[in-house]
Tab-separated table of C-alpha atoms in Angstrom:
chain	number	residue	atom	x	y	z
S	1241	UNK	CA	-4.024	73.706	205.710
S	1242	UNK	CA	-6.868	74.865	207.659
S	1243	UNK	CA	-5.298	78.933	208.002
S	1244	UNK	CA	-5.388	79.432	211.758
S	1245	UNK	CA	-6.821	83.025	213.064
S	1246	UNK	CA	-4.295	83.388	215.455
S	1247	UNK	CA	-1.312	82.784	213.232
S	1248	UNK	CA	0.759	85.063	211.994
S	1249	UNK	CA	2.926	84.465	208.388
S	1250	UNK	CA	7.502	84.381	209.623
S	1251	UNK	CA	9.400	84.651	206.435
S	1252	UNK	CA	12.569	83.559	207.947
S	1253	UNK	CA	16.221	84.647	206.167
S	1254	UNK	CA	19.401	85.312	206.721
S	1255	UNK	CA	22.437	85.367	205.489
S	1256	UNK	CA	26.004	82.815	205.372
S	1257	UNK	CA	28.434	84.987	205.682
S	1258	UNK	CA	31.056	86.010	203.416
S	1259	UNK	CA	30.157	83.227	200.975
S	1260	UNK	CA	28.818	84.590	198.488
S	1261	UNK	CA	31.042	88.051	198.763
S	1262	UNK	CA	30.012	90.187	196.914
S	1263	UNK	CA	26.573	89.001	195.433
S	1264	UNK	CA	24.440	88.586	198.581
S	1265	UNK	CA	20.156	87.423	198.054
S	1266	UNK	CA	19.324	87.788	201.996
S	1267	UNK	CA	20.558	91.268	201.280
S	1268	UNK	CA	18.061	91.970	198.770
S	1269	UNK	CA	15.136	90.113	199.977
S	1270	UNK	CA	15.499	91.742	204.164
S	1271	UNK	CA	15.583	95.212	201.487
S	1272	UNK	CA	12.367	93.561	199.675
S	1273	UNK	CA	10.655	93.329	203.184
S	1274	UNK	CA	11.586	96.832	204.487
S	1275	UNK	CA	9.940	98.349	201.695
S	1276	UNK	CA	6.763	96.545	201.292
S	1277	UNK	CA	5.845	96.616	204.664
S	1278	UNK	CA	2.876	98.391	204.623
S	1279	UNK	CA	1.306	98.676	208.853
S	1280	UNK	CA	3.811	96.842	210.704
S	1281	UNK	CA	7.588	95.751	210.808
S	1282	UNK	CA	8.128	93.252	213.754
S	1283	UNK	CA	12.566	92.512	214.122
S	1284	UNK	CA	13.839	90.417	216.694
S	1285	UNK	CA	17.860	91.093	216.404
S	1286	UNK	CA	21.108	90.581	218.672
S	1287	UNK	CA	21.559	93.824	217.524
S	1288	UNK	CA	21.553	96.184	215.173
S	1289	UNK	CA	24.798	98.140	215.326
S	1290	UNK	CA	27.877	97.050	214.608
S	1291	UNK	CA	30.897	95.121	216.303
S	1292	UNK	CA	32.286	97.461	218.615
S	1293	UNK	CA	35.948	97.314	220.561
S	1294	UNK	CA	35.415	95.955	223.811
S	1295	UNK	CA	34.590	98.577	226.722
S	1296	UNK	CA	33.991	101.189	223.303
S	1297	UNK	CA	30.907	102.626	221.947
S	1298	UNK	CA	33.680	102.988	218.919
S	1299	UNK	CA	32.623	99.930	216.048
S	1300	UNK	CA	35.741	97.700	215.305
S	1301	UNK	CA	37.608	99.041	211.673
S	1302	UNK	CA	35.792	98.242	208.281
S	1303	UNK	CA	32.431	97.029	210.633
S	1304	UNK	CA	29.555	99.735	210.163
S	1305	UNK	CA	25.941	101.379	210.723
S	1306	UNK	CA	23.140	99.414	208.032
S	1307	UNK	CA	22.939	102.595	206.720
S	1308	UNK	CA	20.677	100.608	204.237
S	1309	UNK	CA	18.429	98.732	206.479
S	1310	UNK	CA	18.223	102.607	208.667
S	1311	UNK	CA	17.248	104.047	205.561
S	1312	UNK	CA	14.508	101.636	204.620
S	1313	UNK	CA	13.133	101.715	207.635
S	1314	UNK	CA	13.187	105.410	207.426
S	1315	UNK	CA	11.919	105.453	204.431
S	1316	UNK	CA	8.970	103.292	205.502
S	1317	UNK	CA	8.222	104.662	208.499
S	1318	UNK	CA	7.909	108.785	207.211
S	1319	UNK	CA	6.055	107.506	203.738
S	1320	UNK	CA	4.005	105.113	204.924
S	1321	UNK	CA	2.797	105.021	208.707
S	1322	UNK	CA	4.843	101.769	209.185
S	1323	UNK	CA	5.118	100.570	212.998
S	1324	UNK	CA	8.892	99.035	213.787
S	1325	UNK	CA	9.264	97.012	216.615
S	1326	UNK	CA	12.986	96.147	217.644
S	1327	UNK	CA	13.856	93.705	219.935
S	1328	UNK	CA	17.268	93.525	220.483
S	1329	UNK	CA	19.634	91.806	223.163
S	1330	UNK	CA	20.966	93.569	225.382
S	1331	UNK	CA	24.692	95.105	225.211
S	1332	UNK	CA	27.260	92.453	225.338
S	1333	UNK	CA	24.503	88.981	226.057
S	1334	UNK	CA	26.704	86.044	227.074
S	1335	UNK	CA	25.246	82.720	227.298
S	1336	UNK	CA	26.420	81.048	230.910
S	1337	UNK	CA	29.465	79.487	231.331
S	1338	UNK	CA	30.598	80.610	228.102
S	1339	UNK	CA	33.507	84.150	226.990
S	1340	UNK	CA	32.211	87.156	224.879
S	1341	UNK	CA	34.810	85.246	222.226
S	1342	UNK	CA	32.728	81.795	222.333
S	1343	UNK	CA	29.195	83.354	221.936
S	1344	UNK	CA	28.178	87.054	222.575
S	1345	UNK	CA	24.640	87.833	221.022
S	1346	UNK	CA	25.124	91.808	221.998
S	1347	UNK	CA	27.726	93.807	220.288
S	1348	UNK	CA	27.569	96.574	222.894
S	1349	UNK	CA	24.627	99.121	221.761
S	1350	UNK	CA	22.047	99.523	223.570
S	1351	UNK	CA	18.585	100.223	222.388
S	1352	UNK	CA	18.999	104.257	223.399
S	1353	UNK	CA	22.733	104.125	221.237
């Protein structure tokens, strides 16, 4: 195919929840992509933090921050000067007409958090 000058390659990776409780190849793919970055990482995420107890900034029991990913991002920023751009949903983003138990796209954390 003819590559366009304005085209940007994208690798879409996702996880199937707990389908594979121990071996999670998507997690390895995320880390490999982060750690191989040379200039910039652009992430579009629903949220970066764990699910909060409603009305608080306290994570639900068993939910944690993604320390492995945050450490990898910090490593490439520090060691290679990689720029990291993250777009997040607003805290508690809910599509029109639905309730928070049906579709909530933000776990309750703001960019400041």
